[in-house]
mmCIF file of C-alpha atoms and ligand atoms in Angstrom:
data_model
loop_
_atom_site.group_PDB
_atom_site.id
_atom_site.type_symbol
_atom_site.label_atom_id
_atom_site.label_comp_id
_atom_site.label_asym_id
_atom_site.label_seq_id
_atom_site.Cartn_x
_atom_site.Cartn_y
_atom_site.Cartn_z
ATOM 1 C CA MET A 1 -30.311 -60.152 -22.780
ATOM 2 C CA SER A 2 -28.507 -62.037 -25.817
ATOM 3 C CA GLY A 3 -24.587 -63.498 -24.915
ATOM 4 C CA ASP A 4 -23.553 -62.169 -21.802
ATOM 5 C CA GLY A 5 -22.351 -58.892 -23.776
ATOM 6 C CA PHE A 6 -23.929 -55.311 -22.723
ATOM 7 C CA SER A 7 -26.857 -55.148 -24.527
ATOM 8 C CA ARG A 8 -27.575 -52.142 -26.411
ATOM 9 C CA ARG A 9 -29.617 -50.726 -23.871
ATOM 10 C CA GLU A 10 -27.536 -51.007 -21.031
ATOM 11 C CA ILE A 11 -24.907 -49.142 -22.815
ATOM 12 C CA THR A 12 -26.545 -46.040 -24.051
ATOM 13 C CA ALA A 13 -27.975 -45.844 -20.310
ATOM 14 C CA VAL A 14 -23.977 -45.933 -19.443
ATOM 15 C CA LEU A 15 -22.887 -43.510 -21.716
ATOM 16 C CA THR A 16 -25.992 -41.006 -21.099
ATOM 17 C CA PHE A 17 -25.120 -41.665 -17.005
ATOM 18 C CA THR A 18 -21.665 -40.525 -17.545
ATOM 19 C CA VAL A 19 -22.478 -37.255 -19.890
ATOM 20 C CA LEU A 20 -24.949 -36.649 -17.637
ATOM 21 C CA ALA A 21 -22.363 -37.065 -14.852
ATOM 22 C CA VAL A 22 -19.716 -35.017 -16.471
ATOM 23 C CA ALA A 23 -21.778 -32.031 -17.695
ATOM 24 C CA ILE A 24 -23.437 -31.901 -14.092
ATOM 25 C CA GLY A 25 -19.930 -32.216 -12.976
ATOM 26 C CA THR A 26 -18.519 -29.102 -15.121
ATOM 27 C CA GLY A 27 -21.479 -26.764 -13.931
ATOM 28 C CA SER A 28 -20.975 -27.149 -10.356
ATOM 29 C CA TYR A 29 -17.080 -26.332 -10.795
ATOM 30 C CA ILE A 30 -18.026 -23.356 -13.262
ATOM 31 C CA THR A 31 -21.026 -22.312 -10.404
ATOM 32 C CA GLY A 32 -18.537 -22.817 -7.473
ATOM 33 C CA LEU A 33 -15.582 -20.765 -9.558
ATOM 34 C CA LYS A 34 -18.186 -17.905 -10.188
ATOM 35 C CA ILE A 35 -19.078 -17.245 -6.897
ATOM 36 C CA ALA A 36 -15.557 -17.249 -5.521
ATOM 37 C CA GLY A 37 -14.545 -14.451 -8.578
ATOM 38 C CA GLU A 38 -17.862 -13.207 -7.264
ATOM 39 C CA THR A 39 -16.627 -13.007 -3.337
ATOM 40 C CA ALA A 40 -13.276 -11.963 -3.939
ATOM 41 C CA GLY A 41 -14.411 -9.437 -6.339
ATOM 42 C CA GLY A 42 -16.835 -8.139 -3.321
ATOM 43 C CA ALA A 43 -14.205 -8.174 -0.921
ATOM 44 C CA GLU A 44 -11.994 -6.304 -3.100
ATOM 45 C CA ALA A 45 -14.273 -3.680 -3.572
ATOM 46 C CA VAL A 46 -15.782 -3.641 0.496
ATOM 47 C CA SER A 47 -11.576 -2.927 1.567
ATOM 48 C CA VAL A 48 -11.234 -0.633 -1.158
ATOM 49 C CA ALA A 49 -14.423 1.899 -0.656
ATOM 50 C CA THR A 50 -13.562 1.220 3.393
ATOM 51 C CA GLY A 51 -9.629 1.308 3.200
ATOM 52 C CA THR A 52 -7.936 3.483 5.003
ATOM 53 C CA PRO A 53 -7.715 6.745 3.834
ATOM 54 C CA VAL A 54 -4.627 7.804 1.596
ATOM 55 C CA ASN A 55 -1.661 9.908 3.827
ATOM 56 C CA GLY A 56 0.851 11.163 2.192
ATOM 57 C CA GLN A 57 3.373 11.325 5.388
ATOM 58 C CA THR A 58 3.070 8.149 5.269
ATOM 59 C CA LEU A 59 3.649 7.543 2.044
ATOM 60 C CA TYR A 60 6.781 9.632 2.129
ATOM 61 C CA ALA A 61 8.122 8.525 5.280
ATOM 62 C CA THR A 62 8.069 5.127 4.109
ATOM 63 C CA ASN A 63 8.813 5.694 0.361
ATOM 64 C CA CYS A 64 10.717 8.629 -0.306
ATOM 65 C CA ALA A 65 13.068 9.687 3.298
ATOM 66 C CA GLY A 66 15.558 6.912 3.565
ATOM 67 C CA CYS A 67 16.849 9.325 0.209
ATOM 68 C CA HIS A 68 15.609 12.072 0.695
ATOM 69 C CA GLY A 69 15.774 12.552 3.886
ATOM 70 C CA PRO A 70 12.668 12.603 6.937
ATOM 71 C CA GLN A 71 12.359 16.732 5.961
ATOM 72 C CA ALA A 72 12.719 16.007 2.492
ATOM 73 C CA GLN A 73 16.078 17.832 3.223
ATOM 74 C CA GLY A 74 18.106 15.936 0.662
ATOM 75 C CA GLY A 75 20.335 12.650 1.203
ATOM 76 C CA VAL A 76 21.464 10.375 -1.321
ATOM 77 C CA GLY A 77 18.473 12.055 -3.646
ATOM 78 C CA PRO A 78 18.355 15.828 -3.280
ATOM 79 C CA ALA A 79 16.363 17.743 -1.656
ATOM 80 C CA LEU A 80 12.871 17.807 -2.996
ATOM 81 C CA THR A 81 11.985 21.327 -1.320
ATOM 82 C CA ALA A 82 11.276 22.707 -4.851
ATOM 83 C CA THR A 83 8.912 20.418 -6.039
ATOM 84 C CA LYS A 84 6.609 22.561 -3.790
ATOM 85 C CA HIS A 85 6.335 24.494 -7.164
ATOM 86 C CA TRP A 86 5.587 21.899 -9.714
ATOM 87 C CA THR A 87 2.473 20.532 -10.722
ATOM 88 C CA ALA A 88 0.822 17.930 -10.356
ATOM 89 C CA ALA A 89 0.964 16.457 -12.971
ATOM 90 C CA ALA A 90 5.259 17.175 -13.293
ATOM 91 C CA PHE A 91 5.326 16.165 -10.081
ATOM 92 C CA ALA A 92 3.672 12.795 -10.943
ATOM 93 C CA GLU A 93 5.985 12.457 -14.012
ATOM 94 C CA ALA A 94 8.614 12.745 -12.094
ATOM 95 C CA VAL A 95 8.119 9.995 -9.452
ATOM 96 C CA LEU A 96 6.542 7.776 -11.783
ATOM 97 C CA ARG A 97 7.809 7.781 -14.543
ATOM 98 C CA GLY A 98 11.597 9.656 -13.260
ATOM 99 C CA ARG A 99 11.685 12.227 -15.722
ATOM 100 C CA ALA A 100 12.120 15.640 -14.697
ATOM 101 C CA PRO A 101 9.893 18.714 -15.615
ATOM 102 C CA ASP A 102 12.965 19.891 -18.014
ATOM 103 C CA GLY A 103 12.631 16.304 -19.546
ATOM 104 C CA ARG A 104 16.316 15.175 -18.123
ATOM 105 C CA GLU A 105 16.264 11.144 -17.865
ATOM 106 C CA LEU A 106 16.729 10.835 -13.329
ATOM 107 C CA ALA A 107 19.372 8.570 -12.559
ATOM 108 C CA PRO A 108 17.835 5.331 -12.145
ATOM 109 C CA VAL A 109 18.450 5.152 -8.295
ATOM 110 C CA MET A 110 15.514 6.998 -8.227
ATOM 111 C CA PRO A 111 12.735 4.020 -8.551
ATOM 112 C CA ARG A 112 9.667 4.507 -11.414
ATOM 113 C CA PHE A 113 7.125 4.061 -8.305
ATOM 114 C CA GLY A 114 4.350 3.577 -11.373
ATOM 115 C CA GLU A 115 6.694 0.200 -11.463
ATOM 116 C CA THR A 116 7.171 -0.779 -8.250
ATOM 117 C CA GLY A 117 4.021 1.099 -6.950
ATOM 118 C CA LEU A 118 4.329 2.626 -3.298
ATOM 119 C CA ASP A 119 2.079 0.020 -0.797
ATOM 120 C CA GLY A 120 2.210 -3.118 -4.030
ATOM 121 C CA ALA A 121 -0.476 -1.609 -5.303
ATOM 122 C CA PRO A 122 0.062 -0.087 -8.537
ATOM 123 C CA ALA A 123 0.918 3.834 -7.107
ATOM 124 C CA THR A 124 -2.733 6.348 -7.613
ATOM 125 C CA ASP A 125 -3.066 9.863 -8.568
ATOM 126 C CA GLU A 126 -4.654 10.513 -5.519
ATOM 127 C CA GLN A 127 -1.033 8.896 -3.450
ATOM 128 C CA ILE A 128 1.107 10.647 -5.844
ATOM 129 C CA ASN A 129 -1.286 13.897 -4.790
ATOM 130 C CA ALA A 130 -1.376 13.607 -1.329
ATOM 131 C CA ILE A 131 2.783 13.163 -1.214
ATOM 132 C CA HIS A 132 3.270 16.194 -3.493
ATOM 133 C CA ALA A 133 0.712 18.128 -0.770
ATOM 134 C CA TYR A 134 2.565 16.562 1.948
ATOM 135 C CA LEU A 135 5.718 18.199 0.602
ATOM 136 C CA ARG A 136 4.181 21.668 -0.123
ATOM 137 C CA GLY A 137 3.442 21.800 3.345
ATOM 138 C CA LEU A 138 7.351 21.347 4.391
HETATM 139 C C1 LIG B 201 16.814 4.686 -3.845
HETATM 140 C C2 LIG B 201 16.642 6.061 -3.725
HETATM 141 C C3 LIG B 201 15.810 7.475 -3.778
HETATM 142 C C4 LIG B 201 14.115 6.863 -3.449
HETATM 143 C C5 LIG B 201 13.530 5.480 -2.232
HETATM 144 C C6 LIG B 201 13.583 7.610 -3.629
HETATM 145 N N1 LIG B 201 14.421 8.570 -5.017
HETATM 146 FE FE1 LIG B 201 13.864 9.732 -5.697
HETATM 147 N N2 LIG B 201 15.607 10.330 -6.266
HETATM 148 C C7 LIG B 201 16.303 9.722 -6.192
HETATM 149 C C8 LIG B 201 17.465 10.423 -6.743
HETATM 150 C C9 LIG B 201 19.140 9.567 -6.325
HETATM 151 C C10 LIG B 201 17.833 11.622 -7.233
HETATM 152 C C11 LIG B 201 18.279 12.088 -8.446
HETATM 153 C C12 LIG B 201 18.513 11.906 -9.770
HETATM 154 C C13 LIG B 201 19.006 12.700 -10.567
HETATM 155 O O1 LIG B 201 18.454 13.961 -10.764
HETATM 156 O O2 LIG B 201 19.006 11.718 -11.888
HETATM 157 C C14 LIG B 201 16.100 11.473 -7.263
HETATM 158 C C15 LIG B 201 15.299 12.654 -7.915
HETATM 159 C C16 LIG B 201 13.892 12.747 -7.192
HETATM 160 C C17 LIG B 201 13.028 13.976 -7.769
HETATM 161 C C18 LIG B 201 13.807 14.908 -8.701
HETATM 162 C C19 LIG B 201 14.151 15.734 -8.114
HETATM 163 C C20 LIG B 201 14.781 17.216 -9.377
HETATM 164 O O3 LIG B 201 14.421 18.376 -8.439
HETATM 165 O O4 LIG B 201 14.924 16.991 -9.775
HETATM 166 C C21 LIG B 201 11.712 14.049 -7.763
HETATM 167 C C22 LIG B 201 10.270 14.889 -7.095
HETATM 168 C C23 LIG B 201 11.429 12.617 -6.573
HETATM 169 N N3 LIG B 201 13.130 12.163 -6.230
HETATM 170 C C24 LIG B 201 11.181 12.456 -5.788
HETATM 171 C C25 LIG B 201 11.154 11.310 -5.087
HETATM 172 C C26 LIG B 201 9.525 10.576 -3.917
HETATM 173 C C27 LIG B 201 8.258 11.180 -4.155
HETATM 174 C C28 LIG B 201 9.629 9.465 -4.114
HETATM 175 C C29 LIG B 201 9.092 8.612 -2.602
HETATM 176 C C30 LIG B 201 7.965 8.688 -3.617
HETATM 177 C C31 LIG B 201 11.231 8.872 -3.853
HETATM 178 N N4 LIG B 201 11.854 9.866 -4.842
HETATM 179 C C32 LIG B 201 12.132 8.399 -3.333
HETATM 180 C C33 LIG B 201 16.340 8.858 -5.086
HETATM 181 C C34 LIG B 201 15.640 8.291 -4.522
#
């Protein structure tokens, strides 16, 4: 030992320890994130697989009936009875993007469900088709 400073060996030991500690800490953190991500992803996959079946009547009641009437007879919005003759694609275009089959841009009062979704999550074809099927059955 020379004087009261640290020896080269001591400094090297401290540096090595610090570098290892940081490396181990970072590694654990990343592994933790990965495990958390996989768990979350897994949970989501399960809930999609076991999710409640898409119900056109419920979707209609919660998203559309307020404006188009409980029996789609019309209210703030027009009656939707004529849409039973529309193709699925035309119906989806109107509901998701506010464009009627004749190319007309629907008034802004009609929500663009492609932006808002029907239940907090992005709208799916399955949901739109379920609503359309429900309307056809009225
Ligand atoms: C806040 C009120 C409101 C809600 C909620 C609403 N709509 Fe509308 N909707 C309207 C209005 C108003 C129009 C007419 C717009 C126009 O003609 O420019 C319209 C038009 C439409 C049209 C075009 C009808 C036609 O003959 O041109 C369809 C289809 C439609 N809505 C479906 C739906 C569906 C399905 C839902 C639920 C997922 C829904 N709407 C929810 C107000 C609403």
